[in-house]
Amino acid sequence: MKFRTKLYGGLGLILTFNIIFLVILIKLVNQQTVSMNSVVSDLDQRKLMAFTIKFQVSNMGRELSEIASIPPENILPQVANEWEESRLNLRSSVETLRKLDNRKETQKLLSKFDTIYKTYEDVGNQIIILQKTNRNPNFDTLIWGDIKHDRARLDQITNLLYTLQEQEMKDQLLRTRQTYSVELHMIYVVISIGFLIGLLLAIWIIRGLTRNLQRVTSVMGNVAHQQGSEFPRIGVTTKDEIGKISIAYNRMAQSLEEKAIQEKALIEKAEEHSWLKSKVAQITSMYTAVEDFTALSRLLIQHITPMVDAHYGVFYIKEEKNGESQLVSRASYAFNHDPLAARSFQFGEGLVGQCAAEKKPIMISDVPDNYVKIASGTGEASPKNILILPAEFEGEVWAVLEVASFKPFNVVQQALLHEVMAHIGITINSIGNRMQVKKLLQDSQALTEELQSQSEELQQQQEELRIINEELEVQYQNSEHKKEELEKFSIALEEKAQELAQTSQYKSEFLANMSHELRTPLNSLLILAQMLIEKKNENLTEKQLEYIQTIYSSGLDLLHLINEILDLAKVESGKIEVVQGEVPFEKITTFAERYFSPLARQKSLEFELIVEDDLPALIYTDEHRLNQILRNLLSNAFKFTEKGTVSFVIKKVDPSELMQHNLTDQTEPLISFTISDTGIGISKDKQELVFNAFIQADGTISRKYGGTGLGLSISREFAHLLGGFIELKSEEGVGSSFTLYLPMNHFNRSESKSLSLLETAATLQEEETYPILKAEYLPHEDGIQEEAAREYSLMNGKKILIVDDDMRNIYALSSALEDYEIDVLFAENGREGIEVLQENPDIDLILMDIMMPEMDGFEAMRTIRTNPECRDLPIIALTAKAMKHNREECIEAGASDYISKPFDLDQLYSLIQVWLYR
């Protein structure tokens, strides 16, 4: 802090303290004044109230006397009003005084006053009433009897109340004088404290200034006694002018010390550089007369070792032996010729070889005692420091120098060794070149003689090459012939591939047409059967209803067979699409329990559903494909089990537990779905065959259990599609256990697609199977009637056009819709449908078949949509092909919605209601 700041700051603090004290005193005085005024005002009001009470009591006595003296009739109402006014003023004053004065004495007197006043008031009211009724009672008895005594007691109480208020004012004035005296003493104390604080601040500022000046003077006085390399420092404790002087002085001292150190370092560095250059020149001048590596090595090791105060040294030069580079010792200094000591090293072998491999120096300090020995006539000892350096030329190591010393190598000695080794590589390369030239001259003479003999041998070899060339020409012609044959074979293979692709297309078309031809009669069969089942309470016997249910169940079995064949075809062609999503395990268990618990009760089997506690909440997979697999496995378990138990267990499995399946790339846990039964079981020789299409464990014509043999084949393919597999464990006569293993999170990028809402709905609709309708599973009769009544009210009186080339379907649909009193029109192809629509523009909805002669459903819908009046007309497409792309084609052609044959009547009714009342 600066001197000026301290002075002004101290003065400012003193003034600040005085102002604060003055403000506090003024505030105290004002507070006391306000308090006094408040007290005086309060006491004045209380005295006023007490006086008012006393005054109003006197007025009421006077007015009551006037009333009792029987005044004229015109004066009596005025006196009665004055009595009432006095009574109200008295009551108001009593209440005000009760609120203002909370003292016990006052409240007690007011309570007594209220008690007496109530009696006094009642008597006065009686007198007024009697006077108004012109009665002439004896008023003297009322006025001069008990009322006189009450009047005296009221006067006495009002006098006491007034006296109490006067006494309270006196007491309050006395307390105010005492408080004033105390505040006056506080003023004296505050003034004294302010004076003392100001005095202390002044003393503190003066002492701080003198102390800092003395410290600076003392340090500067000692500067003259220093040697010039180190200077004393001034401790900086303040930020005033003295602090700035101290900082400037300290910086000056530090700068002078740094200059001295730099000057000394420069002198030492110049001396070291001069010594280094002279030694390097001395070593380099010795290489001129050297002609081989041995002489170079001896000369170098004998001079460089004592130069760096080393006591041991070895020089290694690279040599090629048996195709490998080795570092061989060529010269040494004070070397103890130990027969066990290594005289050569491979690159990377030992510290010498490692130095050459890394092309970096290696320094070792604190060498162990038994590492190496330096001997003399009087004894031997181990060096403590070893330095190993490589010699390079054009990025290649040519030699390595190893020196050892009893004391550490300083920086100058290390620089000398690095400098020498940098030049020695060039020298070794030049000496090697000279030695190689000399050797080449010797070898050239010998080669000249060999060339003459080899020339004759080359002529003979040329003749042999000509013969070989003729043989190669024949082989080339043969290879060209084989090449032509391979090209023909490749063309044939390509033709076969095209034939296979065309066959696959024909197969797909055949399956689609077969689906249409099979589903079309099934549609009418199932619709009529369902209508008969729903009308079971009208005129059908139980036996007839049983026949109808058998017909309906057979139709569903045939539909299931069609779907299985289509699924197998899709799997073989690789056209199955995976719709992945989050599937809660609770949903899977609900599916199994809902569809198979009734079957278990029907067959008197025990159905166990077990879910392990460590399962996550959900699995990421295709829910529809998973349900198909589980439905096939559970259906097989119930079909082949006559008694006992069918169990369904879901748990988490570590891939390491399934060693036989080679799941080395699987790191996340698997989810296992195990379905076990106590049925007939499968023999060992047929456990692999049951997964093949159209093959069963019992394939004879006299077999007990029916089926197509497609379920397990489709399930295995679906399991592979979902990234998992199925494992079978079975013993004939004991039971079977099928386990489906799936990853918790399966992302199949090559097969999975992000489908639209319409595509997903189409997938579910095309591949779902109808539930078997049995009497015990049908809804309650009341519920059926209520639902039928609601549907009837929604569809009654509507007009629907059916366009279908199959009269069986037209008959079935017309019969179903006419039950709701729907006006049904029909046409047998698209052209006739358009004509019927033009004749009946009030049609509410169209049911359009797709595969029809003359004009199919696609063309008919496109034509209808060209009419502006029919753009919003609901059109539901009906198709029996049930291929995935049919829905997209129908929507693009103008259909509002899509349903595949055969369809459930409830499903059709719901769809019609949705589009009729969008």
Short mmCIF file of N, CA, C and O in Angstrom, two decimals, residues 175-228:
data_model
loop_
_atom_site.label_atom_id
_atom_site.label_comp_id
_atom_site.label_asym_id
_atom_site.label_seq_id
_atom_site.Cartn_x
_atom_site.Cartn_y
_atom_site.Cartn_z
N ARG A 175 -39.67 6.12 33.09
CA ARG A 175 -38.82 5.17 32.35
C ARG A 175 -38.15 5.85 31.17
O ARG A 175 -37.00 5.54 30.84
N THR A 176 -38.81 6.80 30.57
CA THR A 176 -38.20 7.51 29.44
C THR A 176 -36.99 8.32 29.90
O THR A 176 -35.96 8.39 29.21
N ARG A 177 -37.10 8.98 31.06
CA ARG A 177 -35.95 9.73 31.58
C ARG A 177 -34.77 8.80 31.85
O ARG A 177 -33.61 9.15 31.58
N GLN A 178 -35.03 7.60 32.38
CA GLN A 178 -33.94 6.66 32.65
C GLN A 178 -33.27 6.20 31.35
O GLN A 178 -32.05 6.12 31.28
N THR A 179 -34.10 5.93 30.32
CA THR A 179 -33.52 5.51 29.03
C THR A 179 -32.68 6.62 28.42
O THR A 179 -31.61 6.37 27.86
N TYR A 180 -33.10 7.85 28.55
CA TYR A 180 -32.34 8.99 28.03
C TYR A 180 -31.00 9.09 28.71
O TYR A 180 -29.98 9.38 28.09
N SER A 181 -30.97 8.86 30.00
CA SER A 181 -29.71 8.92 30.75
C SER A 181 -28.74 7.84 30.26
O SER A 181 -27.56 8.09 30.09
N VAL A 182 -29.29 6.63 30.03
CA VAL A 182 -28.43 5.55 29.54
C VAL A 182 -27.86 5.88 28.16
O VAL A 182 -26.67 5.67 27.89
N GLU A 183 -28.70 6.41 27.27
CA GLU A 183 -28.23 6.75 25.92
C GLU A 183 -27.19 7.85 25.97
O GLU A 183 -26.26 7.88 25.16
N LEU A 184 -27.31 8.77 26.89
CA LEU A 184 -26.31 9.83 27.01
C LEU A 184 -24.96 9.24 27.40
O LEU A 184 -23.92 9.64 26.85
N HIS A 185 -24.96 8.29 28.31
CA HIS A 185 -23.70 7.63 28.68
C HIS A 185 -23.11 6.86 27.49
O HIS A 185 -21.89 6.83 27.31
N MET A 186 -23.98 6.25 26.69
CA MET A 186 -23.49 5.53 25.51
C MET A 186 -22.83 6.47 24.52
O MET A 186 -21.84 6.13 23.86
N ILE A 187 -23.35 7.67 24.37
CA ILE A 187 -22.73 8.66 23.47
C ILE A 187 -21.32 8.96 23.92
O ILE A 187 -20.38 9.04 23.12
N TYR A 188 -21.14 9.15 25.23
CA TYR A 188 -19.79 9.42 25.74
C TYR A 188 -18.85 8.25 25.43
O TYR A 188 -17.68 8.44 25.04
N VAL A 189 -19.35 7.02 25.60
CA VAL A 189 -18.51 5.84 25.37
C VAL A 189 -18.12 5.75 23.89
O VAL A 189 -16.98 5.46 23.54
N VAL A 190 -19.10 5.96 22.98
CA VAL A 190 -18.83 5.85 21.55
C VAL A 190 -17.82 6.89 21.11
O VAL A 190 -16.91 6.61 20.31
N ILE A 191 -17.94 8.12 21.62
CA ILE A 191 -16.97 9.16 21.25
C ILE A 191 -15.58 8.76 21.71
O ILE A 191 -14.57 8.94 21.00
N SER A 192 -15.47 8.18 22.90
CA SER A 192 -14.16 7.74 23.42
C SER A 192 -13.57 6.63 22.56
O SER A 192 -12.38 6.64 22.23
N ILE A 193 -14.41 5.67 22.16
CA ILE A 193 -13.91 4.57 21.32
C ILE A 193 -13.43 5.08 19.97
O ILE A 193 -12.39 4.67 19.46
N GLY A 194 -14.16 6.01 19.34
CA GLY A 194 -13.74 6.58 18.06
C GLY A 194 -12.40 7.29 18.16
O GLY A 194 -11.55 7.16 17.30
N PHE A 195 -12.20 8.03 19.26
CA PHE A 195 -10.92 8.71 19.45
C PHE A 195 -9.78 7.70 19.58
O PHE A 195 -8.70 7.88 18.99
N LEU A 196 -9.98 6.64 20.34
CA LEU A 196 -8.94 5.62 20.53
C LEU A 196 -8.60 4.91 19.22
O LEU A 196 -7.43 4.65 18.93
N ILE A 197 -9.63 4.56 18.43
CA ILE A 197 -9.37 3.89 17.15
C ILE A 197 -8.55 4.78 16.23
O ILE A 197 -7.61 4.35 15.57
N GLY A 198 -8.90 6.06 16.14
CA GLY A 198 -8.13 6.97 15.31
C GLY A 198 -6.68 7.07 15.76
O GLY A 198 -5.76 7.08 14.95
N LEU A 199 -6.47 7.15 17.11
CA LEU A 199 -5.10 7.22 17.63
C LEU A 199 -4.32 5.96 17.28
O LEU A 199 -3.14 6.03 16.87
N LEU A 200 -4.94 4.79 17.43
CA LEU A 200 -4.26 3.52 17.11
C LEU A 200 -3.91 3.43 15.63
O LEU A 200 -2.84 2.93 15.25
N LEU A 201 -4.82 3.86 14.75
CA LEU A 201 -4.52 3.85 13.31
C LEU A 201 -3.33 4.73 12.98
O LEU A 201 -2.46 4.36 12.17
N ALA A 202 -3.26 5.88 13.57
CA ALA A 202 -2.13 6.78 13.30
C ALA A 202 -0.82 6.15 13.75
O ALA A 202 0.20 6.20 13.04
N ILE A 203 -0.83 5.55 14.98
CA ILE A 203 0.41 4.90 15.48
C ILE A 203 0.82 3.76 14.55
O ILE A 203 2.01 3.58 14.23
N TRP A 204 -0.18 2.96 14.09
CA TRP A 204 0.13 1.80 13.23
C TRP A 204 0.73 2.24 11.90
O TRP A 204 1.69 1.64 11.41
N ILE A 205 0.22 3.31 11.32
CA ILE A 205 0.74 3.80 10.05
C ILE A 205 2.18 4.30 10.21
O ILE A 205 3.08 3.99 9.41
N ILE A 206 2.43 5.07 11.28
CA ILE A 206 3.78 5.64 11.49
C ILE A 206 4.79 4.53 11.73
O ILE A 206 5.90 4.53 11.17
N ARG A 207 4.44 3.55 12.57
CA ARG A 207 5.37 2.45 12.86
C ARG A 207 5.65 1.62 11.61
O ARG A 207 6.78 1.16 11.39
N GLY A 208 4.62 1.37 10.77
CA GLY A 208 4.83 0.60 9.55
C GLY A 208 5.79 1.30 8.61
O GLY A 208 6.66 0.68 8.01
N LEU A 209 5.65 2.61 8.48
CA LEU A 209 6.54 3.36 7.57
C LEU A 209 7.98 3.30 8.05
O LEU A 209 8.92 3.04 7.27
N THR A 210 8.21 3.54 9.31
CA THR A 210 9.59 3.56 9.83
C THR A 210 10.22 2.17 9.78
O THR A 210 11.41 2.03 9.46
N ARG A 211 9.45 1.11 10.09
CA ARG A 211 10.01 -0.25 10.10
C ARG A 211 10.45 -0.66 8.69
O ARG A 211 11.53 -1.23 8.51
N ASN A 212 9.65 -0.40 7.67
CA ASN A 212 10.01 -0.76 6.30
C ASN A 212 11.23 0.01 5.82
O ASN A 212 12.10 -0.53 5.13
N LEU A 213 11.30 1.32 6.18
CA LEU A 213 12.47 2.11 5.77
C LEU A 213 13.74 1.59 6.40
O LEU A 213 14.80 1.53 5.75
N GLN A 214 13.67 1.20 7.65
CA GLN A 214 14.86 0.66 8.33
C GLN A 214 15.33 -0.64 7.67
O GLN A 214 16.54 -0.86 7.49
N ARG A 215 14.39 -1.51 7.29
CA ARG A 215 14.78 -2.79 6.67
C ARG A 215 15.45 -2.55 5.32
O ARG A 215 16.47 -3.16 4.99
N VAL A 216 14.91 -1.65 4.49
CA VAL A 216 15.51 -1.35 3.19
C VAL A 216 16.90 -0.75 3.36
O VAL A 216 17.86 -1.10 2.66
N THR A 217 17.02 0.17 4.31
CA THR A 217 18.33 0.82 4.55
C THR A 217 19.37 -0.20 4.98
O THR A 217 20.53 -0.16 4.54
N SER A 218 18.98 -1.16 5.83
CA SER A 218 19.92 -2.17 6.32
C SER A 218 20.41 -3.06 5.20
O SER A 218 21.60 -3.36 5.10
N VAL A 219 19.47 -3.55 4.31
CA VAL A 219 19.87 -4.45 3.23
C VAL A 219 20.77 -3.73 2.23
O VAL A 219 21.79 -4.27 1.80
N MET A 220 20.43 -2.51 1.86
CA MET A 220 21.24 -1.79 0.88
C MET A 220 22.62 -1.45 1.44
O MET A 220 23.61 -1.36 0.71
N GLY A 221 22.69 -1.29 2.74
CA GLY A 221 24.01 -1.00 3.33
C GLY A 221 24.94 -2.19 3.28
O GLY A 221 26.17 -2.04 3.31
N ASN A 222 24.42 -3.42 3.20
CA ASN A 222 25.26 -4.63 3.16
C ASN A 222 25.67 -5.02 1.75
O ASN A 222 26.41 -5.99 1.58
N VAL A 223 25.16 -4.32 0.72
CA VAL A 223 25.50 -4.69 -0.66
C VAL A 223 26.99 -4.50 -0.92
O VAL A 223 27.63 -5.29 -1.64
N ALA A 224 27.59 -3.49 -0.35
CA ALA A 224 29.00 -3.20 -0.61
C ALA A 224 29.92 -4.30 -0.10
O ALA A 224 31.06 -4.43 -0.57
N HIS A 225 29.48 -5.10 0.87
CA HIS A 225 30.33 -6.16 1.43
C HIS A 225 30.25 -7.48 0.67
O HIS A 225 30.95 -8.43 1.05
N GLN A 226 29.43 -7.56 -0.41
CA GLN A 226 29.29 -8.81 -1.17
C GLN A 226 30.39 -8.90 -2.21
O GLN A 226 31.03 -7.92 -2.59
N GLN A 227 30.58 -10.16 -2.75
CA GLN A 227 31.66 -10.43 -3.69
C GLN A 227 31.24 -10.20 -5.15
O GLN A 227 32.06 -10.31 -6.05
N GLY A 228 29.96 -10.00 -5.40
CA GLY A 228 29.51 -9.73 -6.77
C GLY A 228 28.76 -10.89 -7.41
O GLY A 228 28.14 -10.73 -8.44
#
